[in-house]
Amino acid sequence: MLSEEFVSAIWGPPLSSNTAIAKDVGIYCHALSPTYTVKSTFKKSSVPVNCLAVSETHVFAGQHEKAYVHVYSRVRGNQEAFVAFPERIRCLTLAGDVLIMGTAEGRLILWETCTGRLVSTPPRHVQAVSCVVATPYHVLTGSDDSNIQVWSLPQLLELDSTVEHEPERSLSNHRAAITGLSVSPSVSLDTNFCVSASKDKSCIIWNYQTGDVLRTLIFPSFPLCLSLDPSSRAVCVGCEDGSLYLAELFAEKPLLGPQSEDASTVVQITAPFGATQPDVGPASCLSLSYDGTTLVTGHSKGQILKWDVVDNKTPVELANLNAAVSNIVFVSPFPTGRATKPVNITKPAQADQTYTFTTQFDSPSVSQTRFDSLLNTPGFPQDVLESAIAALQRPVASDPELKKQNEELWEIINEQRELQKATLQKYVEAKTTRS
């Protein structure tokens, strides 16, 4: 059975004086399957919405209305670093070993956690960056100014300090603050779309590499959070009135693809997938599991609920954290396939222009091949020598076809020799006649 884990974060004061819940805990690491349990916790964090990122080795948590990030080691289970930045952090995400942060002043800050290199862009948003997502090649930022900027990640990480950082394009169809962004993991030009949520009560599906609007979804109340299915087949949206919506993108009447209606058509989404009770409150964050069958939602009253996407059963309460749940991030169950991993992060060095790359090589997990065995053996192994001697002593089987080809080749060679001999004889006779 697939083992799935997720990390949650809270912010704000405790909702009640519940002594059964550990004090000062701000981040929880949960195991969802095969059985639910809280595996570990990290203290001293108040993490606002969209300010949690999880890697294979670390947890990065931006702090509410603060200009610093707490870094926790998942390997050692403790807080590894306290990192201060020039501006207040409003959102963050990871792209490999690069932590990408959006600030309250409308700019992007990129921190290479293996080298300590820090890159900052001009404030291209006129208001705070509210959400940020990344692909292997792009960074997308949503802002309170209702715009979405699409950046080239390689250009942002360009070593030439004279390069001016400009977004590739701006997506500006929304009319109110952006509350959420989710992007397809695909890198194909035909399927790399993103979904944005806004306080204008709409979600827009974009082809972010061309800037085209693929579909506009309208909801009865404004979306607070959203998440794409891991296979990008559906988008799940949590709204301010407590309703949850599941919009299938490739259903019987697909919203995307060649069989869909005209992209300019606005689609009204009115039938909710589920709804929370008033004592639970609306979902402030949500995330779909990697198998696409389970939706986990976090709520302002402290509950974490588990929803069955397939059977649409009554949700199950996994935990009550006694504070507003602000972030839920699933940990990928798949191996990264990378040869290195950063066991320790390197703090940013703004003045120093020389960087040291710090990482750890992973031992190869693949089985040893015959070539590896030969390479690591001094001299020639006994079985290799015996096989070679036996091959030399074995009589060569005659091949009629090969024998025929050899005879034809010798005929051609003999003809060429006779022709060369006749030509040389004529040359000698001509030379003798002249003399």
Tab-separated table of C-alpha atoms in Angstrom:
chain	number	residue	atom	x	y	z
A	1	MET	CA	0.000	0.000	0.000
A	2	LEU	CA	1.185	3.499	-0.821
A	3	SER	CA	2.396	5.339	2.280
A	4	GLU	CA	1.410	9.001	2.137
A	5	GLU	CA	2.457	11.824	4.421
A	6	PHE	CA	1.544	15.488	4.682
A	7	VAL	CA	2.736	18.472	6.690
A	8	SER	CA	0.382	21.024	8.255
A	9	ALA	CA	1.014	24.410	9.848
A	10	ILE	CA	-1.008	26.700	12.101
A	11	TRP	CA	-1.009	30.393	12.910
A	12	GLY	CA	-2.564	32.615	15.526
A	13	PRO	CA	-3.174	32.000	19.240
A	14	PRO	CA	-4.726	28.818	20.677
A	15	LEU	CA	-8.510	28.718	20.342
A	16	SER	CA	-9.013	27.193	23.800
A	17	SER	CA	-7.008	26.209	26.868
A	18	ASN	CA	-6.824	22.581	25.822
A	19	THR	CA	-4.041	20.992	27.842
A	20	ALA	CA	-4.118	17.810	25.748
A	21	ILE	CA	-2.460	19.662	22.864
A	22	ALA	CA	1.248	20.429	23.165
A	23	LYS	CA	2.064	24.110	23.516
A	24	ASP	CA	4.250	26.094	21.098
A	25	VAL	CA	3.880	23.501	18.327
A	26	GLY	CA	3.384	25.218	14.978
A	27	ILE	CA	4.136	22.504	12.390
A	28	TYR	CA	2.893	18.902	12.350
A	29	CYS	CA	4.116	15.996	10.211
A	30	HIS	CA	1.292	13.468	9.629
A	31	ALA	CA	1.151	9.974	8.163
A	32	LEU	CA	-2.137	9.581	6.279
A	33	SER	CA	-1.883	5.957	5.176
A	34	PRO	CA	-1.899	3.099	5.846
A	35	THR	CA	-3.041	4.463	9.270
A	36	TYR	CA	-3.270	8.063	10.391
A	37	THR	CA	-0.779	9.278	13.001
A	38	VAL	CA	1.221	12.390	13.894
A	39	LYS	CA	4.842	11.419	13.280
A	40	SER	CA	6.661	14.538	14.515
A	41	THR	CA	6.214	18.212	15.374
A	42	PHE	CA	8.217	21.432	15.204
A	43	LYS	CA	7.836	24.291	17.659
A	44	LYS	CA	7.837	28.085	17.573
A	45	SER	CA	6.153	28.851	14.259
A	46	SER	CA	3.162	30.943	13.252
A	47	VAL	CA	2.816	30.259	9.541
A	48	PRO	CA	0.344	32.256	7.404
A	49	VAL	CA	-1.388	30.856	4.336
A	50	ASN	CA	0.919	29.900	1.416
A	51	CYS	CA	4.068	30.181	3.581
A	52	LEU	CA	5.040	26.509	3.982
A	53	ALA	CA	7.366	24.490	1.727
A	54	VAL	CA	8.647	20.946	2.271
A	55	SER	CA	11.644	19.249	0.690
A	56	GLU	CA	13.077	15.782	1.159
A	57	THR	CA	15.307	17.015	3.984
A	58	HIS	CA	13.856	20.305	5.281
A	59	VAL	CA	10.734	22.291	6.134
A	60	PHE	CA	10.709	26.029	5.344
A	61	ALA	CA	8.173	28.188	7.190
A	62	GLY	CA	7.638	31.906	6.679
A	63	GLN	CA	6.389	33.743	9.767
A	64	HIS	CA	3.280	35.911	10.058
A	65	GLU	CA	4.043	39.574	9.325
A	66	LYS	CA	7.772	38.888	9.767
A	67	ALA	CA	10.816	39.200	7.523
A	68	TYR	CA	12.298	35.823	8.366
A	69	VAL	CA	11.952	32.114	7.684
A	70	HIS	CA	12.335	29.195	10.089
A	71	VAL	CA	14.172	26.191	8.659
A	72	TYR	CA	13.618	22.770	10.229
A	73	SER	CA	15.605	19.596	9.535
A	74	ARG	CA	13.396	16.598	8.789
A	75	VAL	CA	16.451	14.346	9.183
A	76	ARG	CA	17.372	15.487	12.711
A	77	GLY	CA	13.909	16.635	13.793
A	78	ASN	CA	14.900	20.079	15.074
A	79	GLN	CA	15.081	23.726	14.032
A	80	GLU	CA	18.220	24.182	11.990
A	81	ALA	CA	18.250	27.883	11.187
A	82	PHE	CA	16.584	31.240	11.581
A	83	VAL	CA	17.044	33.234	8.361
A	84	ALA	CA	16.290	36.954	8.137
A	85	PHE	CA	15.461	38.762	4.869
A	86	PRO	CA	15.191	42.455	3.904
A	87	GLU	CA	11.374	42.400	3.515
A	88	ARG	CA	8.360	40.688	5.043
A	89	ILE	CA	7.634	37.271	3.511
A	90	ARG	CA	4.060	36.756	2.306
A	91	CYS	CA	4.403	33.407	0.472
A	92	LEU	CA	7.036	30.884	-0.555
A	93	THR	CA	7.640	27.705	-2.535
A	94	LEU	CA	10.507	25.422	-3.550
A	95	ALA	CA	12.036	24.766	-6.964
A	96	GLY	CA	14.622	22.074	-6.335
A	97	ASP	CA	17.145	23.569	-3.910
A	98	VAL	CA	15.951	27.135	-4.502
A	99	LEU	CA	13.510	28.714	-2.041
A	100	ILE	CA	11.360	31.287	-3.861
A	101	MET	CA	9.661	33.939	-1.709
A	102	GLY	CA	7.131	36.660	-2.469
A	103	THR	CA	7.314	39.772	-0.309
A	104	ALA	CA	4.853	42.315	1.043
A	105	GLU	CA	6.506	44.948	-1.182
A	106	GLY	CA	5.724	43.069	-4.401
A	107	ARG	CA	9.090	41.545	-5.280
A	108	LEU	CA	10.581	38.054	-5.535
A	109	ILE	CA	13.518	36.795	-3.484
A	110	LEU	CA	15.319	33.582	-4.501
A	111	TRP	CA	17.642	31.795	-2.084
A	112	GLU	CA	19.878	28.920	-3.204
A	113	THR	CA	19.919	26.831	-0.051
A	114	CYS	CA	23.037	24.875	-1.115
A	115	THR	CA	25.222	27.925	-1.798
A	116	GLY	CA	23.678	30.832	0.110
A	117	ARG	CA	23.293	32.869	-3.078
A	118	LEU	CA	20.504	35.456	-2.892
A	119	VAL	CA	18.692	36.977	-5.887
A	120	SER	CA	16.128	39.776	-5.618
A	121	THR	CA	13.888	41.243	-8.306
A	122	PRO	CA	12.456	44.770	-8.537
A	123	PRO	CA	8.893	45.150	-7.178
A	124	ARG	CA	6.988	44.179	-10.344
A	125	HIS	CA	3.711	43.885	-8.387
A	126	VAL	CA	2.246	47.124	-7.033
A	127	GLN	CA	0.899	45.260	-3.985
A	128	ALA	CA	1.986	42.268	-1.925
A	129	VAL	CA	2.695	38.906	-3.571
A	130	SER	CA	-0.001	36.625	-2.122
A	131	CYS	CA	0.960	33.277	-3.685
A	132	VAL	CA	3.805	31.751	-5.672
A	133	VAL	CA	4.201	28.417	-7.494
A	134	ALA	CA	7.065	26.982	-9.526
A	135	THR	CA	7.754	24.490	-12.307
A	136	PRO	CA	11.207	23.307	-13.458
A	137	TYR	CA	11.310	26.267	-15.881
A	138	HIS	CA	8.891	28.944	-14.632
A	139	VAL	CA	7.794	30.845	-11.543
A	140	LEU	CA	4.249	32.224	-11.288
A	141	THR	CA	3.312	34.911	-8.772
A	142	GLY	CA	-0.164	36.107	-7.815
A	143	SER	CA	-0.712	39.393	-6.030
A	144	ASP	CA	-3.239	41.472	-4.157
A	145	ASP	CA	-3.122	43.784	-7.186
A	146	SER	CA	-5.144	41.098	-9.127
A	147	ASN	CA	-2.301	40.348	-11.573
A	148	ILE	CA	-0.292	37.184	-12.185
A	149	GLN	CA	3.296	37.419	-13.403
A	150	VAL	CA	5.056	34.602	-15.282
A	151	TRP	CA	8.851	34.505	-14.805
A	152	SER	CA	11.572	32.413	-16.411
A	153	LEU	CA	13.349	30.511	-13.633
A	154	PRO	CA	16.679	30.124	-15.536
A	155	GLN	CA	16.687	33.866	-16.203
A	156	LEU	CA	16.063	34.650	-12.532
A	157	LEU	CA	19.026	32.448	-11.600
A	158	GLU	CA	21.328	33.983	-14.228
A	159	LEU	CA	24.812	34.554	-12.765
A	160	ASP	CA	25.250	37.834	-14.637
A	161	SER	CA	24.344	40.458	-12.016
A	162	THR	CA	23.728	43.115	-14.696
A	163	VAL	CA	20.711	41.243	-16.115
A	164	GLU	CA	17.481	43.086	-15.323
A	165	HIS	CA	14.801	40.764	-14.005
A	166	GLU	CA	11.549	41.162	-15.923
A	167	PRO	CA	8.557	38.797	-16.090
A	168	GLU	CA	7.897	37.111	-19.423
A	169	ARG	CA	4.218	38.100	-19.381
A	170	SER	CA	1.420	39.316	-17.164
A	171	LEU	CA	-1.976	37.607	-16.815
A	172	SER	CA	-4.482	40.293	-15.919
A	173	ASN	CA	-8.061	39.066	-16.444
A	174	HIS	CA	-8.948	39.009	-12.728
A	175	ARG	CA	-10.600	42.014	-11.086
A	176	ALA	CA	-9.702	41.390	-7.435
A	177	ALA	CA	-6.883	40.014	-5.273
A	178	ILE	CA	-5.437	36.615	-6.147
A	179	THR	CA	-6.050	34.099	-3.352
A	180	GLY	CA	-4.524	30.939	-4.808
A	181	LEU	CA	-2.439	29.448	-7.618
A	182	SER	CA	-1.927	25.868	-8.719
A	183	VAL	CA	0.118	24.733	-11.706
A	184	SER	CA	0.225	21.530	-13.721
A	185	PRO	CA	3.494	19.579	-13.315
A	186	SER	CA	3.656	18.984	-17.082
A	187	VAL	CA	6.369	20.691	-19.137
A	188	SER	CA	4.669	20.097	-22.489
A	189	LEU	CA	3.572	23.225	-24.350
A	190	ASP	CA	0.089	21.741	-24.865
A	191	THR	CA	-0.649	20.716	-21.282
A	192	ASN	CA	1.245	23.142	-19.052
A	193	PHE	CA	-1.658	25.145	-17.637
A	194	CYS	CA	-2.253	26.836	-14.314
A	195	VAL	CA	-5.368	27.733	-12.330
A	196	SER	CA	-5.766	30.979	-10.409
A	197	ALA	CA	-8.383	31.878	-7.793
A	198	SER	CA	-9.497	35.412	-6.999
A	199	LYS	CA	-11.803	37.364	-4.719
A	200	ASP	CA	-13.814	38.279	-7.827
A	201	LYS	CA	-15.526	34.847	-7.329
A	202	SER	CA	-13.765	33.257	-10.276
A	203	CYS	CA	-11.070	30.750	-11.151
A	204	ILE	CA	-9.292	31.078	-14.491
A	205	ILE	CA	-7.483	28.259	-16.274
A	206	TRP	CA	-4.534	29.672	-18.246
A	207	ASN	CA	-1.967	28.482	-20.713
A	208	TYR	CA	0.698	30.447	-18.880
A	209	GLN	CA	3.322	30.121	-21.642
A	210	THR	CA	1.101	31.880	-24.161
A	211	GLY	CA	-1.076	33.936	-21.829
A	212	ASP	CA	-4.304	32.488	-23.297
A	213	VAL	CA	-7.397	32.029	-21.138
A	214	LEU	CA	-8.568	28.430	-21.532
A	215	ARG	CA	-11.647	28.603	-19.297
A	216	THR	CA	-13.257	30.833	-16.664
A	217	LEU	CA	-15.107	29.244	-13.736
A	218	ILE	CA	-17.582	31.305	-11.672
A	219	PHE	CA	-18.530	30.342	-8.089
A	220	PRO	CA	-21.321	31.531	-5.770
A	221	SER	CA	-18.748	32.923	-3.308
A	222	PHE	CA	-15.086	33.812	-3.649
A	223	PRO	CA	-12.459	31.019	-3.524
A	224	LEU	CA	-10.039	30.950	-0.608
A	225	CYS	CA	-7.839	28.082	-1.784
A	226	LEU	CA	-7.494	25.553	-4.595
A	227	SER	CA	-5.508	22.496	-5.581
A	228	LEU	CA	-5.003	20.623	-8.836
A	229	ASP	CA	-5.306	16.863	-8.974
A	230	PRO	CA	-1.772	15.316	-9.209
A	231	SER	CA	-2.634	14.176	-12.755
A	232	SER	CA	-4.180	17.584	-13.609
A	233	ARG	CA	-7.572	15.987	-14.293
A	234	ALA	CA	-9.579	18.132	-11.879
A	235	VAL	CA	-9.332	21.216	-9.690
A	236	CYS	CA	-10.675	21.356	-6.142
A	237	VAL	CA	-11.727	24.749	-4.762
A	238	GLY	CA	-12.638	25.820	-1.223
A	239	CYS	CA	-14.888	28.894	-0.985
A	240	GLU	CA	-15.561	31.499	1.666
A	241	ASP	CA	-19.086	30.175	2.408
A	242	GLY	CA	-17.692	26.762	3.446
A	243	SER	CA	-18.494	24.968	0.167
A	244	LEU	CA	-16.053	22.694	-1.632
A	245	TYR	CA	-16.191	22.296	-5.416
A	246	LEU	CA	-14.587	19.673	-7.652
A	247	ALA	CA	-14.445	20.709	-11.309
A	248	GLU	CA	-13.422	17.855	-13.610
A	249	LEU	CA	-11.448	19.177	-16.575
A	250	PHE	CA	-11.846	16.145	-18.850
A	251	ALA	CA	-15.284	14.777	-17.929
A	252	GLU	CA	-18.189	13.958	-20.270
A	253	LYS	CA	-18.367	17.657	-21.149
A	254	PRO	CA	-14.680	18.555	-20.899
A	255	LEU	CA	-13.572	22.035	-19.917
A	256	LEU	CA	-10.252	21.632	-21.752
A	257	GLY	CA	-9.047	19.930	-24.900
A	258	PRO	CA	-10.277	19.718	-28.500
A	259	GLN	CA	-13.693	18.369	-27.425
A	260	SER	CA	-14.434	21.320	-25.135
A	261	GLU	CA	-16.635	24.304	-25.915
A	262	ASP	CA	-15.348	27.695	-26.939
A	263	ALA	CA	-12.734	28.814	-24.413
A	264	SER	CA	-14.396	32.208	-24.059
A	265	THR	CA	-17.462	30.541	-22.521
A	266	VAL	CA	-17.811	31.279	-18.813
A	267	VAL	CA	-18.852	28.206	-16.812
A	268	GLN	CA	-21.030	28.561	-13.717
A	269	ILE	CA	-20.076	26.067	-10.987
A	270	THR	CA	-23.081	25.723	-8.678
A	271	ALA	CA	-23.143	22.117	-7.365
A	272	PRO	CA	-20.707	21.754	-4.444
A	273	PHE	CA	-18.782	18.565	-3.840
A	274	GLY	CA	-19.233	19.062	-0.085
A	275	ALA	CA	-19.799	21.680	2.605
A	276	THR	CA	-18.459	22.189	6.111
A	277	GLN	CA	-20.501	22.875	9.215
A	278	PRO	CA	-20.571	26.411	10.698
A	279	ASP	CA	-18.627	25.273	13.774
A	280	VAL	CA	-15.799	24.115	11.478
A	281	GLY	CA	-15.629	27.123	9.181
A	282	PRO	CA	-14.458	27.342	5.573
A	283	ALA	CA	-11.324	25.593	4.347
A	284	SER	CA	-8.353	27.960	4.548
A	285	CYS	CA	-6.118	25.403	2.807
A	286	LEU	CA	-6.532	22.088	1.033
A	287	SER	CA	-4.514	19.508	-0.850
A	288	LEU	CA	-5.214	16.338	-2.833
A	289	SER	CA	-3.295	13.151	-2.117
A	290	TYR	CA	-0.916	11.768	-4.731
A	291	ASP	CA	-3.286	8.938	-5.646
A	292	GLY	CA	-6.050	11.502	-6.250
A	293	THR	CA	-8.621	9.750	-4.040
A	294	THR	CA	-8.354	11.783	-0.823
A	295	LEU	CA	-8.806	15.492	-0.153
A	296	VAL	CA	-7.426	16.948	3.090
A	297	THR	CA	-8.688	20.347	4.243
A	298	GLY	CA	-7.519	22.624	7.051
A	299	HIS	CA	-9.935	24.995	8.791
A	300	SER	CA	-9.835	28.198	10.796
A	301	LYS	CA	-11.374	26.439	13.838
A	302	GLY	CA	-8.432	24.024	14.026
A	303	GLN	CA	-9.847	20.912	12.347
A	304	ILE	CA	-8.181	18.845	9.649
A	305	LEU	CA	-10.772	16.897	7.655
A	306	LYS	CA	-10.341	13.977	5.270
A	307	TRP	CA	-12.740	13.752	2.302
A	308	ASP	CA	-13.232	10.713	0.071
A	309	VAL	CA	-13.189	12.064	-3.479
A	310	VAL	CA	-14.356	8.793	-5.077
A	311	ASP	CA	-17.331	7.885	-2.880
A	312	ASN	CA	-18.103	11.394	-1.550
A	313	LYS	CA	-18.735	10.129	1.965
A	314	THR	CA	-19.099	12.222	5.119
A	315	PRO	CA	-15.711	13.748	5.967
A	316	VAL	CA	-13.621	12.279	8.764
A	317	GLU	CA	-11.887	14.539	11.292
A	318	LEU	CA	-8.212	13.591	11.421
A	319	ALA	CA	-7.105	16.092	14.065
A	320	ASN	CA	-7.967	19.279	15.925
A	321	LEU	CA	-4.865	21.446	16.323
A	322	ASN	CA	-6.572	24.098	18.512
A	323	ALA	CA	-5.483	26.912	16.189
A	324	ALA	CA	-6.248	28.087	12.674
A	325	VAL	CA	-4.808	25.611	10.158
A	326	SER	CA	-3.120	27.644	7.422
A	327	ASN	CA	-1.161	25.169	5.273
A	328	ILE	CA	-1.357	21.542	4.169
A	329	VAL	CA	1.407	20.158	1.942
A	330	PHE	CA	1.620	16.542	0.796
A	331	VAL	CA	5.093	14.994	0.720
A	332	SER	CA	5.913	13.261	-2.542
A	333	PRO	CA	6.059	9.459	-2.102
A	334	PHE	CA	8.254	9.092	-5.183
A	335	PRO	CA	12.068	9.091	-5.062
A	336	THR	CA	13.625	12.215	-6.522
A	337	GLY	CA	16.297	10.323	-8.464
A	338	ARG	CA	18.868	12.971	-7.593
A	339	ALA	CA	22.469	12.029	-6.888
A	340	THR	CA	22.827	14.649	-4.130
A	341	LYS	CA	20.788	16.103	-1.279
A	342	PRO	CA	21.461	19.111	0.979
A	343	VAL	CA	21.758	17.815	4.534
A	344	ASN	CA	22.551	21.319	5.840
A	345	ILE	CA	21.381	24.606	4.362
A	346	THR	CA	23.717	27.541	3.749
A	347	LYS	CA	22.458	30.894	5.032
A	348	PRO	CA	22.236	33.766	2.525
A	349	ALA	CA	25.328	35.925	2.122
A	350	GLN	CA	24.286	39.209	0.500
A	351	ALA	CA	27.724	40.850	0.417
A	352	ASP	CA	29.947	37.892	-0.466
A	353	GLN	CA	30.038	37.068	-4.180
A	354	THR	CA	31.899	33.764	-3.759
A	355	TYR	CA	29.752	30.746	-2.982
A	356	THR	CA	30.470	27.264	-1.704
A	357	PHE	CA	28.253	24.411	-2.869
A	358	THR	CA	27.427	22.172	0.091
A	359	THR	CA	25.634	18.874	-0.445
A	360	GLN	CA	25.867	15.141	0.170
A	361	PHE	CA	26.142	12.391	-2.406
A	362	ASP	CA	23.553	9.639	-2.153
A	363	SER	CA	24.762	6.068	-2.529
A	364	PRO	CA	23.347	4.483	-5.684
A	365	SER	CA	20.286	2.373	-4.993
A	366	VAL	CA	20.499	0.309	-8.220
A	367	SER	CA	21.907	-3.237	-8.155
A	368	GLN	CA	25.512	-3.792	-9.196
A	369	THR	CA	25.962	-4.557	-12.878
A	370	ARG	CA	28.472	-7.001	-14.403
A	371	PHE	CA	30.534	-4.048	-15.605
A	372	ASP	CA	30.667	-2.663	-12.031
A	373	SER	CA	31.836	-6.078	-10.806
A	374	LEU	CA	34.626	-6.249	-13.407
A	375	LEU	CA	35.643	-2.656	-12.698
A	376	ASN	CA	35.987	-3.234	-8.963
A	377	THR	CA	37.882	-6.577	-9.225
A	378	PRO	CA	41.729	-6.510	-9.228
A	379	GLY	CA	43.007	-8.170	-12.421
A	380	PHE	CA	40.725	-10.535	-14.346
A	381	PRO	CA	38.196	-12.679	-12.470
A	382	GLN	CA	38.679	-16.443	-12.775
A	383	ASP	CA	35.299	-17.013	-14.478
A	384	VAL	CA	36.112	-14.408	-17.147
A	385	LEU	CA	39.475	-16.053	-17.933
A	386	GLU	CA	37.941	-19.528	-18.172
A	387	SER	CA	35.195	-18.264	-20.480
A	388	ALA	CA	37.752	-16.537	-22.765
A	389	ILE	CA	39.988	-19.655	-22.978
A	390	ALA	CA	37.011	-21.854	-23.790
A	391	ALA	CA	35.927	-19.452	-26.540
A	392	LEU	CA	39.415	-19.564	-28.115
A	393	GLN	CA	39.580	-23.361	-28.046
A	394	ARG	CA	36.113	-23.793	-29.524
A	395	PRO	CA	36.315	-24.648	-33.280
A	396	VAL	CA	34.912	-22.003	-35.548
A	397	ALA	CA	31.811	-23.232	-37.352
A	398	SER	CA	31.961	-22.802	-41.125
A	399	ASP	CA	29.325	-20.522	-42.564
A	400	PRO	CA	28.458	-21.263	-46.238
A	401	GLU	CA	27.231	-17.736	-46.841
A	402	LEU	CA	30.395	-16.228	-45.347
A	403	LYS	CA	32.547	-18.608	-47.416
A	404	LYS	CA	30.746	-17.539	-50.591
A	405	GLN	CA	31.245	-13.848	-49.770
A	406	ASN	CA	34.969	-14.465	-49.167
A	407	GLU	CA	35.357	-16.204	-52.564
A	408	GLU	CA	33.623	-13.318	-54.342
A	409	LEU	CA	35.865	-10.824	-52.563
A	410	TRP	CA	38.999	-12.726	-53.607
A	411	GLU	CA	37.817	-12.752	-57.233
A	412	ILE	CA	37.488	-8.956	-57.138
A	413	ILE	CA	40.941	-8.609	-55.567
A	414	ASN	CA	42.556	-10.869	-58.203
A	415	GLU	CA	40.862	-8.946	-61.027
A	416	GLN	CA	42.225	-5.678	-59.617
A	417	ARG	CA	45.716	-7.188	-59.379
A	418	GLU	CA	45.610	-8.332	-63.039
A	419	LEU	CA	44.397	-4.875	-64.112
A	420	GLN	CA	47.164	-3.195	-62.144
A	421	LYS	CA	49.758	-5.565	-63.627
A	422	ALA	CA	48.569	-4.903	-67.220
A	423	THR	CA	48.616	-1.151	-66.669
A	424	LEU	CA	52.143	-1.270	-65.273
A	425	GLN	CA	53.304	-3.397	-68.257
A	426	LYS	CA	51.966	-0.819	-70.734
A	427	TYR	CA	53.752	1.943	-68.814
A	428	VAL	CA	57.103	0.060	-68.986
A	429	GLU	CA	56.714	-0.573	-72.742
A	430	ALA	CA	55.908	3.071	-73.439
A	431	LYS	CA	58.937	4.220	-71.457
A	432	THR	CA	61.241	1.782	-73.322
A	433	THR	CA	59.987	2.980	-76.740
A	434	ARG	CA	60.741	6.647	-75.869
A	435	SER	CA	64.287	5.837	-74.833
